[in-house]
GROMACS .gro file of C-alpha atoms in nm:
model
  214
    1MET     CA    1   3.599   2.122   1.914
    2TYR     CA    2   3.390   2.045   1.605
    3ARG     CA    3   3.561   2.107   1.270
    4ALA     CA    4   3.390   2.052   0.936
    5PRO     CA    5   3.577   1.822   0.697
    6GLN     CA    6   3.764   1.995   0.417
    7THR     CA    7   3.633   1.969   0.060
    8ASP     CA    8   3.869   1.817  -0.195
    9ASP     CA    9   4.012   2.095  -0.416
   10ALA     CA   10   3.955   1.885  -0.728
   11ILE     CA   11   3.578   1.904  -0.683
   12ALA     CA   12   3.554   2.230  -0.492
   13GLU     CA   13   3.404   2.428  -0.781
   14LEU     CA   14   3.254   2.355  -1.119
   15ASP     CA   15   3.378   2.560  -1.413
   16ASP     CA   16   3.137   2.803  -1.580
   17ARG     CA   17   3.018   2.568  -1.853
   18ASN     CA   18   2.976   2.281  -1.607
   19GLN     CA   19   2.767   2.513  -1.391
   20GLN     CA   20   2.554   2.604  -1.693
   21ILE     CA   21   2.496   2.239  -1.778
   22VAL     CA   22   2.419   2.131  -1.420
   23ALA     CA   23   2.185   2.430  -1.369
   24ALA     CA   24   2.001   2.341  -1.690
   25ALA     CA   25   1.967   1.981  -1.567
   26TYR     CA   26   1.814   2.107  -1.240
   27ASP     CA   27   1.561   2.320  -1.427
   28LEU     CA   28   1.465   2.042  -1.665
   29LEU     CA   29   1.415   1.798  -1.379
   30ASP     CA   30   1.195   2.054  -1.201
   31GLU     CA   31   0.986   2.123  -1.509
   32GLU     CA   32   0.958   1.786  -1.678
   33GLY     CA   33   1.103   1.521  -1.450
   34LEU     CA   34   1.346   1.256  -1.564
   35GLU     CA   35   1.183   1.222  -1.905
   36GLY     CA   36   1.266   1.584  -1.981
   37LEU     CA   37   1.634   1.553  -1.896
   38THR     CA   38   1.793   1.474  -2.231
   39ILE     CA   39   2.125   1.587  -2.375
   40ARG     CA   40   1.939   1.763  -2.658
   41ALA     CA   41   1.723   1.953  -2.407
   42VAL     CA   42   2.031   2.055  -2.207
   43LEU     CA   43   2.202   2.184  -2.521
   44GLN     CA   44   1.892   2.379  -2.622
   45ARG     CA   45   1.862   2.526  -2.273
   46THR     CA   46   2.229   2.629  -2.250
   47GLY     CA   47   2.297   2.719  -2.611
   48LEU     CA   48   2.615   2.510  -2.597
   49ALA     CA   49   2.746   2.295  -2.880
   50ARG     CA   50   2.729   1.917  -2.850
   51ARG     CA   51   3.108   1.905  -2.833
   52ALA     CA   52   3.108   2.136  -2.529
   53PHE     CA   53   2.887   1.886  -2.348
   54TYR     CA   54   3.089   1.579  -2.442
   55ASP     CA   55   3.414   1.752  -2.347
   56ARG     CA   56   3.281   1.739  -1.990
   57PHE     CA   57   3.042   1.444  -1.969
   58ALA     CA   58   3.052   1.103  -2.134
   59GLY     CA   59   2.672   1.088  -2.134
   60LYS     CA   60   2.355   1.138  -1.933
   61ASP     CA   61   2.468   0.920  -1.642
   62ASP     CA   62   2.776   1.139  -1.592
   63LEU     CA   63   2.554   1.447  -1.595
   64VAL     CA   64   2.323   1.301  -1.330
   65LEU     CA   65   2.626   1.207  -1.119
   66ALA     CA   66   2.747   1.566  -1.149
   67VAL     CA   67   2.407   1.685  -1.028
   68PHE     CA   68   2.434   1.452  -0.729
   69ALA     CA   69   2.789   1.565  -0.654
   70HIS     CA   70   2.695   1.933  -0.668
   71THR     CA   71   2.379   1.880  -0.461
   72LEU     CA   72   2.546   1.675  -0.188
   73ARG     CA   73   2.852   1.898  -0.170
   74LYS     CA   74   2.629   2.202  -0.125
   75ALA     CA   75   2.411   2.021   0.130
   76ALA     CA   76   2.716   1.911   0.330
   77ALA     CA   77   2.851   2.268   0.339
   78GLN     CA   78   2.514   2.403   0.452
   79PHE     CA   79   2.473   2.138   0.721
   80ALA     CA   80   2.829   2.194   0.846
   81GLU     CA   81   2.756   2.562   0.894
   82GLN     CA   82   2.416   2.499   1.055
   83VAL     CA   83   2.545   2.250   1.315
   84ARG     CA   84   2.858   2.445   1.407
   85ALA     CA   85   2.698   2.606   1.713
   86LEU     CA   86   2.505   2.299   1.834
   87PRO     CA   87   2.616   2.171   2.175
   88ASP     CA   88   2.722   1.812   2.106
   89PRO     CA   89   2.771   1.552   1.831
   90LEU     CA   90   2.433   1.383   1.877
   91ALA     CA   91   2.255   1.716   1.842
   92ARG     CA   92   2.450   1.781   1.522
   93LEU     CA   93   2.367   1.443   1.374
   94HIS     CA   94   2.001   1.479   1.476
   95HIS     CA   95   1.985   1.809   1.288
   96ILE     CA   96   2.129   1.649   0.973
   97VAL     CA   97   1.894   1.350   0.982
   98ASN     CA   98   1.596   1.583   1.025
   99GLY     CA   99   1.721   1.802   0.741
  100ILE     CA  100   1.753   1.511   0.500
  101VAL     CA  101   1.415   1.360   0.584
  102ILE     CA  102   1.204   1.673   0.617
  103GLY     CA  103   1.390   1.879   0.359
  104ARG     CA  104   1.396   2.253   0.334
  105PRO     CA  105   1.049   2.397   0.273
  106ALA     CA  106   1.033   2.601  -0.044
  107ILE     CA  107   0.971   2.974  -0.032
  108ASP     CA  108   0.619   3.056   0.093
  109GLY     CA  109   0.581   2.697   0.214
  110ASP     CA  110   0.518   2.551  -0.131
  111TRP     CA  111   0.605   2.189  -0.059
  112GLN     CA  112   0.527   2.085  -0.415
  113ALA     CA  113   0.816   2.296  -0.549
  114GLY     CA  114   1.110   2.077  -0.643
  115GLN     CA  115   0.918   1.756  -0.580
  116ARG     CA  116   0.938   1.636  -0.940
  117ARG     CA  117   1.316   1.685  -0.936
  118SER     CA  118   1.352   1.513  -0.599
  119ALA     CA  119   1.151   1.211  -0.712
  120ALA     CA  120   1.350   1.190  -1.038
  121LEU     CA  121   1.681   1.202  -0.851
  122SER     CA  122   1.555   0.938  -0.611
  123ARG     CA  123   1.488   0.704  -0.903
  124GLU     CA  124   1.832   0.776  -1.045
  125HIS     CA  125   2.002   0.728  -0.708
  126LEU     CA  126   1.856   0.380  -0.679
  127ARG     CA  127   1.950   0.294  -1.039
  128LEU     CA  128   2.304   0.432  -1.018
  129ALA     CA  129   2.361   0.248  -0.689
  130GLU     CA  130   2.357  -0.066  -0.904
  131ALA     CA  131   2.494   0.066  -1.234
  132ARG     CA  132   2.767   0.303  -1.109
  133PRO     CA  133   2.817   0.231  -0.737
  134VAL     CA  134   3.174   0.364  -0.712
  135ASP     CA  135   3.092   0.688  -0.893
  136LEU     CA  136   2.775   0.740  -0.691
  137GLN     CA  137   2.967   0.679  -0.369
  138ARG     CA  138   3.218   0.945  -0.474
  139ALA     CA  139   2.935   1.188  -0.551
  140VAL     CA  140   2.771   1.151  -0.210
  141SER     CA  141   3.098   1.134  -0.013
  142PRO     CA  142   3.093   1.497   0.117
  143LEU     CA  143   2.782   1.430   0.324
  144ILE     CA  144   2.906   1.090   0.441
  145ASP     CA  145   3.239   1.248   0.541
  146LEU     CA  146   3.055   1.511   0.745
  147ILE     CA  147   2.852   1.245   0.925
  148ALA     CA  148   3.170   1.044   0.989
  149THR     CA  149   3.338   1.349   1.142
  150ILE     CA  150   3.043   1.400   1.375
  151LEU     CA  151   3.037   1.032   1.474
  152SER     CA  152   3.410   1.042   1.544
  153ASP     CA  153   3.358   1.347   1.767
  154GLY     CA  154   3.080   1.156   1.943
  155MET     CA  155   3.315   0.865   2.013
  156THR     CA  156   3.570   1.104   2.161
  157GLU     CA  157   3.304   1.257   2.386
  158GLY     CA  158   3.162   0.920   2.491
  159GLN     CA  159   2.822   0.970   2.325
  160VAL     CA  160   2.875   0.727   2.038
  161ARG     CA  161   2.990   0.368   2.070
  162GLN     CA  162   3.339   0.293   1.942
  163GLY     CA  163   3.361   0.166   1.586
  164PRO     CA  164   3.471   0.255   1.233
  165ALA     CA  165   3.327   0.605   1.196
  166HIS     CA  166   3.317   0.611   0.817
  167TRP     CA  167   3.144   0.273   0.792
  168MET     CA  168   2.890   0.376   1.054
  169ALA     CA  169   2.833   0.703   0.867
  170LEU     CA  170   2.767   0.506   0.548
  171LEU     CA  171   2.513   0.289   0.728
  172VAL     CA  172   2.335   0.596   0.868
  173TYR     CA  173   2.332   0.766   0.528
  174ASN     CA  174   2.204   0.456   0.348
  175LEU     CA  175   1.924   0.407   0.599
  176VAL     CA  176   1.813   0.768   0.583
  177SER     CA  177   1.849   0.815   0.207
  178THR     CA  178   1.679   0.487   0.111
  179THR     CA  179   1.382   0.565   0.336
  180VAL     CA  180   1.358   0.918   0.200
  181HIS     CA  181   1.373   0.793  -0.159
  182SER     CA  182   1.082   0.558  -0.089
  183GLN     CA  183   0.883   0.844   0.066
  184LEU     CA  184   0.956   1.081  -0.223
  185LEU     CA  185   0.844   0.825  -0.478
  186ALA     CA  186   0.526   0.761  -0.280
  187GLU     CA  187   0.456   1.136  -0.284
  188GLU     CA  188   0.543   1.181  -0.651
  189ASP     CA  189   0.186   1.245  -0.765
  190SER     CA  190   0.058   1.410  -0.448
  191ILE     CA  191   0.134   1.700  -0.217
  192ALA     CA  192   0.404   1.626   0.039
  193ASP     CA  193   0.273   1.593   0.394
  194ARG     CA  194   0.500   1.781   0.635
  195GLU     CA  195   0.347   1.615   0.941
  196ARG     CA  196   0.419   1.270   0.796
  197ARG     CA  197   0.775   1.377   0.714
  198GLU     CA  198   0.827   1.497   1.071
  199GLU     CA  199   0.695   1.168   1.210
  200LEU     CA  200   0.924   0.977   0.974
  201ALA     CA  201   1.222   1.190   1.077
  202ALA     CA  202   1.153   1.119   1.444
  203GLU     CA  203   1.127   0.743   1.380
  204ILE     CA  204   1.447   0.732   1.176
  205TRP     CA  205   1.638   0.940   1.429
  206GLU     CA  206   1.536   0.715   1.718
  207PHE     CA  207   1.650   0.412   1.520
  208CYS     CA  208   1.985   0.577   1.441
  209ARG     CA  209   2.032   0.706   1.796
  210ARG     CA  210   1.987   0.362   1.948
  211ALA     CA  211   2.217   0.205   1.689
  212ILE     CA  212   2.508   0.440   1.759
  213ALA     CA  213   2.464   0.522   2.128
  214ALA     CA  214   2.753   0.443   2.359
   0.00000   0.00000   0.00000
């Protein structure tokens, strides 16, 4: 039986001021992109004192990592709930790959909504993968852990070839996320094409499926 991995209590919830700061960062990225995300702008948006920020974050990189951690933790929880009723591990993983590549359409189908933030976070993901690889890995670990759990279930059921589930999950995540980052950056100054995203999702899934199949 499928069971979602448990979230570490230490990162389960942000405190109120952390939530304020992360929410302000989201809004600034939506409105102005990466250039608009400054510590001064966050303080103006939240009304917090500079000391309140630095009590929680050493600088902008730590704030961006917190945004990643919050985003990926929330995404993992949503995916875990969505795939709970799906019939087998490959169907669950397929759903997650599609969700990452296609994304969730904004209300009323406005695909442009959130695109500036997504492109900005893609740039930061690629930069932090070099500058802060351990911290970035920790931030994205909830989603990788979920994928690893599904792969492990697939091995038990004979759908997935035997191997180190967590390492395979990392390879799947890196393939999907890197491709999505490239697509988001290509779409940065245009309207996202859902049909192209669906084609890309199908291509990536087929690649992943063949790589992990028993």
